[in-house]
């Protein structure tokens, strides 16, 4: 489905919330660098 609806506020797909949370937990809030060495 390629349609979309303009909403007053952003709404995130519930299936992506856990993945986004895990990604954000890997980034330092002070400097923005990855917390783990790759």
Tab-separated table of N, CA and C in Angstrom:
chain	number	residue	atom	x	y	z
A	1	UNK	N	0.847	-1.163	0.000
A	1	UNK	CA	0.000	0.000	0.000
A	1	UNK	C	0.896	1.230	0.000
A	2	UNK	N	0.790	2.071	-1.007
A	2	UNK	CA	1.674	3.216	-1.142
A	2	UNK	C	1.014	4.536	-0.763
A	3	UNK	N	-0.199	4.489	-0.258
A	3	UNK	CA	-0.873	5.719	0.139
A	3	UNK	C	-0.400	6.194	1.503
A	4	UNK	N	-0.717	7.422	1.838
A	4	UNK	CA	-0.391	7.943	3.154
A	4	UNK	C	-1.435	8.961	3.568
A	5	UNK	N	-1.507	9.211	4.864
A	5	UNK	CA	-2.444	10.174	5.422
A	5	UNK	C	-1.631	11.196	6.202
A	6	UNK	N	-1.885	12.467	5.979
A	6	UNK	CA	-1.216	13.521	6.737
A	6	UNK	C	-1.847	13.597	8.129
A	7	UNK	N	-1.027	13.432	9.152
A	7	UNK	CA	-1.506	13.495	10.527
A	7	UNK	C	-0.940	14.740	11.211
A	8	UNK	N	-1.606	15.179	12.256
A	8	UNK	CA	-1.171	16.372	12.978
A	8	UNK	C	0.138	16.132	13.728
A	9	UNK	N	0.351	14.897	14.187
A	9	UNK	CA	1.569	14.543	14.924
A	9	UNK	C	2.184	13.300	14.305
A	10	UNK	N	3.501	13.140	14.436
A	10	UNK	CA	4.137	11.935	13.907
A	10	UNK	C	3.659	10.688	14.652
A	11	UNK	N	3.460	9.625	13.919
A	11	UNK	CA	3.055	8.345	14.505
A	11	UNK	C	4.027	7.291	14.010
A	12	UNK	N	4.606	6.546	14.930
A	12	UNK	CA	5.578	5.530	14.574
A	12	UNK	C	4.919	4.161	14.532
A	13	UNK	N	5.342	3.339	13.590
A	13	UNK	CA	4.828	1.978	13.472
A	13	UNK	C	5.262	1.190	14.707
A	14	UNK	N	4.330	0.536	15.394
A	14	UNK	CA	4.676	-0.197	16.623
A	14	UNK	C	5.751	-1.263	16.412
A	15	UNK	N	5.836	-1.818	15.213
A	15	UNK	CA	6.829	-2.845	14.936
A	15	UNK	C	8.249	-2.319	14.910
A	16	UNK	N	8.426	-1.015	14.742
A	16	UNK	CA	9.760	-0.436	14.661
A	16	UNK	C	10.246	0.140	15.987
A	17	UNK	N	9.367	0.301	16.955
A	17	UNK	CA	9.723	0.950	18.215
A	17	UNK	C	10.854	0.209	18.927
A	18	UNK	N	10.783	-1.116	19.001
A	18	UNK	CA	11.800	-1.895	19.703
A	18	UNK	C	13.148	-1.770	19.003
A	19	UNK	N	13.154	-1.844	17.668
A	19	UNK	CA	14.410	-1.725	16.924
A	19	UNK	C	15.018	-0.338	17.081
A	20	UNK	N	14.205	0.687	17.001
A	20	UNK	CA	14.698	2.061	17.152
A	20	UNK	C	15.263	2.260	18.554
A	21	UNK	N	14.592	1.722	19.561
A	21	UNK	CA	15.068	1.835	20.943
A	21	UNK	C	16.435	1.183	21.094
A	22	UNK	N	16.617	-0.004	20.511
A	22	UNK	CA	17.902	-0.702	20.599
A	22	UNK	C	19.009	0.084	19.896
A	23	UNK	N	18.692	0.676	18.758
A	23	UNK	CA	19.684	1.478	18.035
A	23	UNK	C	20.076	2.705	18.855
A	24	UNK	N	19.091	3.384	19.433
A	24	UNK	CA	19.378	4.582	20.218
A	24	UNK	C	20.179	4.267	21.473
A	25	UNK	N	19.995	3.073	22.035
A	25	UNK	CA	20.749	2.678	23.220
A	25	UNK	C	22.227	2.456	22.905
A	26	UNK	N	22.578	2.297	21.639
A	26	UNK	CA	23.967	2.070	21.228
A	26	UNK	C	24.720	3.371	20.975
A	27	UNK	N	24.043	4.496	21.071
A	27	UNK	CA	24.650	5.793	20.771
A	27	UNK	C	24.776	6.608	22.055
A	28	UNK	N	25.945	7.177	22.257
A	28	UNK	CA	26.193	8.015	23.434
A	28	UNK	C	25.375	9.306	23.334
A	29	UNK	N	24.678	9.646	24.415
A	29	UNK	CA	23.849	10.858	24.396
A	29	UNK	C	24.688	12.130	24.507
A	30	UNK	N	25.921	12.023	25.006
A	30	UNK	CA	26.778	13.200	25.168
A	30	UNK	C	27.518	13.576	23.894
A	31	UNK	N	28.085	12.559	23.203
A	31	UNK	CA	28.923	12.876	22.041
A	31	UNK	C	28.367	12.350	20.721
A	32	UNK	N	27.390	11.434	20.761
A	32	UNK	CA	26.798	10.906	19.539
A	32	UNK	C	27.572	9.768	18.898
A	33	UNK	N	28.642	9.308	19.557
A	33	UNK	CA	29.436	8.202	19.015
A	33	UNK	C	28.853	6.866	19.457
A	34	UNK	N	29.216	5.814	18.711
A	34	UNK	CA	28.797	4.475	19.091
A	34	UNK	C	29.440	4.084	20.410
A	35	UNK	N	28.678	3.414	21.269
A	35	UNK	CA	29.203	2.987	22.561
A	35	UNK	C	30.129	1.785	22.424
A	36	UNK	N	29.925	0.947	21.419
A	36	UNK	CA	30.733	-0.263	21.236
A	36	UNK	C	31.685	-0.086	20.067
A	37	UNK	N	32.855	-0.684	20.182
A	37	UNK	CA	33.799	-0.694	19.067
A	37	UNK	C	33.350	-1.727	18.045
A	38	UNK	N	33.526	-1.386	16.779
A	38	UNK	CA	33.133	-2.325	15.715
A	38	UNK	C	34.364	-3.008	15.188
